[in-house]
């Protein structure tokens, strides 16, 4: 499939210049047309495809607008060299003696082209651009909510667009819920090991967190039942898919059991499904079964890019309006330009393509990590960004974390995931997406393996 094999379909409703641009773009994106390849002259391609020279000029202008080719004065049109590293990918920015497993971020793939193209599409309509510069209703533009609701539907998440609210990431969505519906002194139930951002929010809002017992599928209905009776919580906050930190994925049957317990005690669930967007086939979210019992939270931070700061929530009808008021009080609205940018990437299919790359990259990274660490007690899921490693018995958690740190290896201690007063897992979370390169990941896990196997002599005091 080269440029010579291109064809245009005059009956196709897509304009001919766009058909040509799309076909060249596909060849560039697949690597078939390498960087710096010279495209045929306008005249040659026009004759070949039996179209006018003007159509080719327009097609080339379109792919140039998409950032895929560049016109070099007097020399013709060339496939752009997008392999030039941006600042974040420069080798020099990687400290070869540091191995950072700290952050659940999407792996550092080059997204610059995708973002640039989305920006260009937004910029191509002055009226749209001007509209995005104005105040909007707190719940955002309907068109944006529709794009997000439609995209989420393809992921099996059924949210009504009129109930969607944007947030500045999932953390802000949780904050909105807590600010709206809790008061100092209230209790919120969480998984026994929970997302540290929730622990910070609870501290700030003077809430008491109580951990619910978990097994390998997530919280157990029996423990939830007991905790609801004992603590009369305002909410149960859960990360049911790719649980942070244990990686557990709660199956649908368990979700239904949890919902039955919440129904019995009349407790709302805050379902944080930010990580489910990483999986090709996640289980049905709880909100699908019980939209009047569940506040569903998500964000594009893991499956697309955290820098967008675009998240969303959808609450039961009777809670919705209060959240709108909170959003307005916090910041009037979420930046429409950022939601527009996100929607462009969702609607164009670029977000999905980016997600496929993330999934492919994570598969490689999990293989590398397991290659070194499989002899230990490791919990992981294909598609997840992190693994959860229980330390061998000869290691004390704090000692291990500080020795790793002394070797330049950053890991997240089990301590960070324990709600205040809760038990601490003798485990560490390793974000496999966090090292900038696979090579760095490989070196890091090899060093961790050596450290895990080493028998340090602890100093005990009487
Ligand atoms: C379970 C969970 N919820 C929420 C967040 C925060 O996401 P955001 O960056 O969209 O605020 C994270 C980030 O690590 C997370 O792991």
XYZ file of C-alpha atoms and ligand atoms in Angstrom:
478
model
C 0.000 0.000 0.000
C 1.907 3.039 -1.227
C 0.833 6.377 -2.563
C 0.447 4.795 -6.012
C -2.289 2.517 -4.679
C -4.513 5.378 -3.553
C -7.974 5.697 -5.053
C -10.758 8.212 -4.765
C -14.455 7.470 -4.798
C -16.465 10.137 -6.538
C -19.773 8.736 -5.123
C -18.448 8.917 -1.561
C -19.988 11.897 0.334
C -16.549 12.659 1.878
C -14.946 15.485 -0.134
C -12.272 14.175 -2.474
C -9.491 16.318 -1.035
C -10.305 14.828 2.390
C -10.300 11.263 1.069
C -6.817 11.898 -0.305
C -5.639 13.586 2.886
C -6.994 10.726 5.010
C -5.309 8.086 2.879
C -1.940 9.838 3.025
C -2.405 10.350 6.782
C -3.065 6.626 7.271
C 0.127 5.787 5.405
C 2.141 8.228 7.503
C 0.640 7.090 10.788
C 1.242 3.436 9.975
C 4.888 4.232 9.219
C 4.543 3.197 5.592
C 5.573 6.707 4.596
C 8.603 7.397 6.761
C 9.726 10.769 8.115
C 11.351 12.970 5.472
C 9.833 11.037 2.558
C 9.068 13.410 -0.284
C 5.439 13.362 -1.434
C 4.734 13.339 -5.185
C 4.261 16.673 -6.916
C 0.737 18.053 -7.048
C 0.621 17.614 -10.832
C 1.808 13.986 -10.742
C -0.697 12.932 -8.103
C -3.518 14.883 -9.754
C -2.899 13.018 -13.038
C -2.596 9.713 -11.217
C -5.900 10.149 -9.357
C -7.640 11.933 -12.162
C -8.464 14.988 -10.059
C -7.554 18.645 -10.353
C -4.259 20.082 -9.129
C -6.324 22.325 -6.823
C -7.760 19.233 -5.095
C -4.260 17.928 -4.375
C -3.185 21.355 -3.128
C -6.118 21.286 -0.713
C -5.356 17.713 0.381
C -1.713 18.575 1.083
C -2.785 21.701 2.971
C -5.075 19.514 5.088
C -2.338 17.045 6.050
C 0.008 19.932 6.713
C -2.647 21.394 9.025
C -2.703 18.052 10.832
C 1.041 18.382 11.367
C 1.860 15.273 9.333
C 3.813 16.909 6.503
C 5.751 20.086 6.005
C 6.120 22.150 2.843
C 9.786 23.010 2.306
C 10.233 26.127 0.207
C 11.344 25.263 -3.312
C 11.775 21.595 -2.448
C 8.268 20.148 -2.164
C 6.224 18.503 0.559
C 7.855 16.072 2.992
C 6.576 13.774 5.711
C 7.262 15.668 8.929
C 9.927 14.394 11.262
C 7.904 13.913 14.409
C 10.519 11.725 16.009
C 12.295 14.753 17.399
C 11.923 14.382 21.122
C 10.006 16.954 23.095
C 11.484 18.124 26.389
C 9.771 15.358 28.334
C 11.344 12.617 26.273
C 14.869 13.862 26.000
C 17.313 11.306 27.279
C 19.103 14.014 29.203
C 16.013 14.535 31.355
C 16.217 10.950 32.598
C 18.515 10.541 35.542
C 20.109 7.145 34.872
C 20.504 6.576 38.619
C 16.863 7.119 39.527
C 14.088 4.596 39.235
C 10.742 6.167 39.878
C 7.833 3.783 40.452
C 5.807 6.443 42.221
C 3.108 7.713 39.920
C 0.107 6.154 38.254
C 0.433 8.195 35.103
C -0.085 7.010 31.537
C 3.282 5.976 30.066
C 5.081 8.885 28.403
C 4.056 8.312 24.810
C 4.447 11.227 22.460
C 0.967 12.776 22.360
C 2.107 16.085 20.870
C 0.716 15.423 17.411
C -2.654 14.340 18.664
C -2.965 17.398 20.898
C -1.729 19.714 18.169
C -4.258 18.384 15.691
C -7.108 18.685 18.187
C -6.065 22.269 18.876
C -5.914 22.992 15.166
C -9.407 21.616 14.640
C -10.745 23.797 17.447
C -8.893 26.818 16.105
C -10.268 26.300 12.619
C -13.643 27.706 13.680
C -13.355 31.291 14.987
C -16.947 31.304 16.252
C -16.389 28.084 18.196
C -13.150 29.437 19.596
C -14.837 32.654 20.658
C -17.612 30.727 22.335
C -15.082 28.739 24.344
C -13.671 31.969 25.708
C -16.973 32.838 27.417
C -18.538 31.845 30.712
C -20.653 28.722 30.279
C -23.331 27.205 32.499
C -21.701 25.336 35.435
C -22.635 21.974 33.940
C -20.722 22.820 30.771
C -21.723 22.761 27.130
C -24.343 20.226 26.170
C -22.362 19.278 23.069
C -19.366 18.385 25.244
C -21.468 16.374 27.661
C -22.949 14.470 24.716
C -19.523 13.597 23.310
C -18.327 12.319 26.675
C -21.542 10.370 27.382
C -21.363 8.784 23.905
C -17.724 7.821 24.338
C -18.376 6.366 27.783
C -21.228 4.337 26.312
C -18.698 2.637 24.026
C -16.886 1.632 27.232
C -20.073 0.165 28.700
C -20.672 3.101 31.075
C -24.247 4.310 30.760
C -24.542 7.901 31.959
C -27.226 10.395 30.973
C -25.556 13.405 29.439
C -27.933 15.756 31.276
C -26.636 14.376 34.566
C -22.956 14.663 33.690
C -20.866 17.330 35.360
C -17.296 18.068 34.432
C -14.607 18.376 37.072
C -10.914 19.246 37.130
C -9.935 15.583 37.243
C -11.293 12.780 39.403
C -9.735 14.169 42.576
C -11.808 17.312 42.195
C -14.922 15.247 41.508
C -14.466 13.448 44.844
C -13.853 16.783 46.525
C -17.091 18.179 45.076
C -19.056 15.255 46.478
C -17.501 15.505 49.930
C -17.849 19.309 50.064
C -21.501 19.050 49.100
C -22.744 16.197 51.215
C -20.496 15.752 54.247
C -19.791 17.730 57.379
C -16.829 17.551 59.782
C -17.158 14.469 61.943
C -19.018 12.355 59.356
C -17.762 8.891 58.569
C -17.013 7.582 55.088
C -16.304 3.912 54.477
C -13.398 3.059 52.194
C -11.614 -0.080 51.122
C -9.205 -1.306 53.783
C -6.387 -0.048 51.538
C -7.521 2.978 49.631
C -6.508 5.716 47.211
C -4.277 8.208 49.114
C -6.017 11.204 47.500
C -9.168 10.162 49.351
C -7.260 10.043 52.629
C -5.993 13.619 52.057
C -9.487 14.875 51.238
C -10.937 13.227 54.333
C -8.242 14.829 56.486
C -8.947 18.234 54.999
C -12.719 17.879 55.468
C -12.284 16.432 58.986
C -14.023 13.209 58.048
C -13.422 9.875 59.691
C -12.483 7.064 57.331
C -13.174 3.467 58.245
C -11.693 0.631 56.213
C -13.901 -2.238 55.031
C -12.271 -5.688 54.884
C -11.240 -6.875 51.448
C -10.525 -10.156 49.743
C -9.007 -10.623 46.308
C -12.207 -9.269 44.676
C -12.504 -6.051 46.668
C -14.542 -5.241 49.772
C -16.665 -8.039 51.172
C -20.438 -7.593 51.575
C -20.304 -9.066 55.108
C -17.757 -6.530 56.326
C -19.617 -3.711 54.596
C -22.829 -4.742 56.332
C -21.125 -4.693 59.741
C -19.428 -1.327 59.061
C -22.708 0.253 57.903
C -24.405 -0.858 61.123
C -21.529 0.239 63.300
C -20.623 3.593 61.770
C -23.743 4.933 59.963
C -21.545 6.260 57.151
C -22.424 9.110 54.797
C -20.876 7.279 51.853
C -18.954 4.229 50.757
C -16.068 5.242 48.489
C -14.770 2.454 46.211
C -12.373 1.911 43.326
C -14.006 -1.310 42.070
C -11.926 -1.766 38.909
C -8.126 -2.025 39.102
C -8.407 -1.122 42.767
C -5.823 1.353 43.929
C -3.595 -0.148 45.331
C -4.392 -3.893 45.294
C -5.372 -4.069 41.568
C -8.499 -6.108 42.459
C -11.294 -6.094 39.907
C -14.671 -6.558 41.523
C -16.825 -8.929 39.461
C -20.402 -8.042 38.650
C -21.934 -10.472 41.145
C -19.988 -8.862 43.988
C -20.972 -5.377 42.779
C -24.627 -6.373 43.004
C -24.127 -7.764 46.509
C -22.445 -4.528 47.606
C -25.318 -2.530 46.149
C -27.840 -4.662 48.047
C -26.056 -3.886 51.325
C -25.980 -0.164 50.498
C -29.668 -0.267 49.640
C -30.422 -1.973 52.950
C -28.600 0.760 54.909
C -29.612 3.583 52.578
C -25.977 4.556 51.899
C -24.755 6.131 48.662
C -21.764 4.676 46.835
C -19.052 6.892 45.369
C -17.780 4.719 42.557
C -14.378 5.929 41.340
C -13.893 4.153 38.023
C -10.965 6.195 36.700
C -8.972 3.001 36.120
C -11.711 1.008 34.425
C -11.187 3.165 31.320
C -7.828 1.452 30.875
C -9.345 -1.976 30.310
C -10.657 -3.235 26.960
C -13.547 -5.078 28.685
C -14.168 -3.835 32.212
C -17.065 -5.188 34.275
C -20.290 -3.150 34.262
C -19.920 -0.182 36.564
C -22.235 -0.110 39.573
C -23.915 3.012 38.241
C -25.423 0.953 35.397
C -27.284 -1.197 37.919
C -28.239 1.498 40.393
C -28.082 5.038 38.980
C -30.050 6.390 41.959
C -27.680 4.839 44.506
C -24.301 5.541 42.896
C -22.263 8.667 42.275
C -20.020 7.669 39.404
C -16.643 9.382 39.019
C -14.063 9.156 36.269
C -11.449 11.187 34.419
C -9.259 11.137 31.335
C -6.094 11.354 33.428
C -5.061 7.706 33.109
C -6.476 6.687 29.740
C -5.520 9.878 27.862
C -3.512 12.577 29.641
C -3.510 13.922 33.207
C -2.536 17.384 31.994
C -6.003 17.846 30.528
C -7.435 17.981 34.053
C -10.778 16.821 32.755
C -12.883 14.502 34.863
C -16.592 14.011 35.322
C -19.215 12.789 37.712
C -22.779 11.682 37.461
C -25.009 11.605 40.509
C -28.522 10.422 41.311
C -31.172 12.857 40.153
C -31.917 14.083 43.640
C -28.274 14.959 44.372
C -27.454 16.495 41.016
C -28.538 20.096 41.550
C -26.578 20.477 44.782
C -23.432 19.383 42.953
C -24.096 21.966 40.262
C -24.165 24.640 42.959
C -20.898 23.339 44.439
C -19.215 23.408 41.062
C -20.386 26.951 40.557
C -19.119 27.913 44.006
C -15.750 26.257 43.403
C -14.960 27.712 40.004
C -18.130 28.692 38.048
C -17.376 25.987 35.496
C -14.625 23.729 34.234
C -12.452 25.354 31.569
C -14.448 24.915 28.321
C -11.297 24.969 26.223
C -9.971 21.924 28.046
C -13.236 20.052 27.761
C -13.348 21.006 24.056
C -9.829 19.669 23.581
C -10.739 16.433 25.320
C -13.912 16.080 23.258
C -11.974 16.633 20.014
C -9.673 13.759 20.895
C -12.569 11.525 21.898
C -14.662 12.291 18.814
C -11.792 11.954 16.328
C -10.862 8.486 17.580
C -7.433 9.743 18.665
C -8.197 9.067 22.339
C -9.002 5.460 21.512
C -5.850 5.073 19.402
C -3.813 6.582 22.226
C -5.428 4.156 24.660
C -4.494 1.219 22.444
C -0.887 2.411 22.550
C -1.069 2.701 26.339
C -2.441 -0.843 26.554
C 0.309 -2.187 24.276
C 2.980 -0.359 26.238
C 1.607 -1.577 29.578
C 1.552 -5.154 28.334
C 5.259 -4.907 27.583
C 5.912 -3.269 30.925
C 4.012 -5.891 32.891
C 5.973 -8.620 31.098
C 9.241 -6.892 32.003
C 8.217 -6.472 35.647
C 6.992 -10.050 36.012
C 10.141 -11.315 34.317
C 12.046 -10.068 37.351
C 9.497 -10.165 40.137
C 7.226 -13.143 39.511
C 8.777 -15.179 42.323
C 7.353 -12.685 44.812
C 3.769 -12.183 45.935
C 2.720 -9.810 43.156
C -0.826 -8.737 42.287
C -1.351 -7.290 38.827
C -3.888 -7.029 36.023
C -3.277 -6.755 32.299
C -4.037 -3.143 31.411
C -3.362 -1.773 34.881
C -0.708 0.875 35.476
C 0.567 -0.544 38.745
C 1.310 -3.752 40.611
C 1.050 -4.500 44.325
C 3.894 -6.446 45.842
C 3.734 -7.941 49.331
C 7.202 -7.965 50.829
C 8.896 -11.229 51.755
C 8.655 -11.863 55.493
C 12.248 -10.985 56.226
C 11.623 -7.360 55.286
C 10.088 -4.631 57.417
C 8.136 -2.140 55.322
C 9.764 1.102 56.458
C 13.225 -0.403 56.214
C 12.603 -1.650 52.711
C 11.183 1.639 51.480
C 14.094 3.635 52.871
C 16.696 1.225 51.511
C 15.050 1.379 48.106
C 15.077 5.151 48.365
C 18.789 5.138 49.186
C 19.324 3.186 45.952
C 17.394 5.831 43.989
C 14.258 3.672 43.737
C 10.979 5.394 44.577
C 8.161 3.070 45.589
C 4.882 3.783 47.370
C 4.754 2.287 50.833
C 1.675 0.329 51.946
C 1.416 2.882 54.741
C 0.162 5.555 52.335
C -2.928 3.504 51.508
C -4.085 2.828 55.058
C -6.832 5.068 56.413
C -5.827 6.644 59.757
C -5.949 3.988 62.448
C -6.297 1.219 59.862
C -3.888 -1.663 59.477
C -0.942 -1.212 57.135
C -0.251 -3.794 54.442
C 3.406 -4.921 54.368
C 3.370 -4.172 50.656
C 4.492 -1.625 48.109
C 2.788 -0.204 45.043
C 4.933 -0.045 41.948
C 3.649 2.118 39.127
C 5.063 0.454 36.054
C 4.048 3.359 33.861
C 6.116 5.773 35.896
C 9.679 4.993 34.687
C 10.185 6.980 31.509
C 11.499 4.109 29.428
C 11.252 0.337 29.406
C 15.032 0.161 29.855
C 14.747 2.241 33.012
C 11.907 -0.014 34.177
C 14.013 -3.113 33.555
C 16.974 -1.741 35.499
C 14.677 -0.645 38.318
C 12.910 -3.994 38.738
C 16.242 -5.845 38.591
C 17.545 -3.687 41.415
C 14.340 -4.214 43.380
C 14.656 -7.951 42.932
C 18.178 -7.884 44.350
C 17.004 -5.801 47.278
C 13.977 -8.029 47.929
C 16.215 -11.103 48.013
C 18.860 -9.549 50.181
C 18.732 -10.376 53.862
C 19.375 -7.227 55.784
C 20.188 -7.376 59.462
C 17.676 -5.262 61.346
C 18.769 -3.373 64.412
C 16.402 -4.161 67.226
C 16.343 -2.086 70.393
C 15.032 -3.152 73.738
C -8.400 5.870 42.175
C -8.015 7.249 41.771
N -8.930 8.224 41.796
C -8.641 9.480 41.438
C -7.376 9.828 41.036
C -7.088 11.249 40.663
O -7.260 11.449 39.319
P -7.122 12.879 38.638
O -5.700 13.047 38.263
O -8.042 12.814 37.477
O -7.570 13.907 39.636
C -6.389 8.845 40.986
C -5.017 9.199 40.567
O -4.081 8.481 40.760
C -6.711 7.529 41.353
O -5.799 6.553 41.327
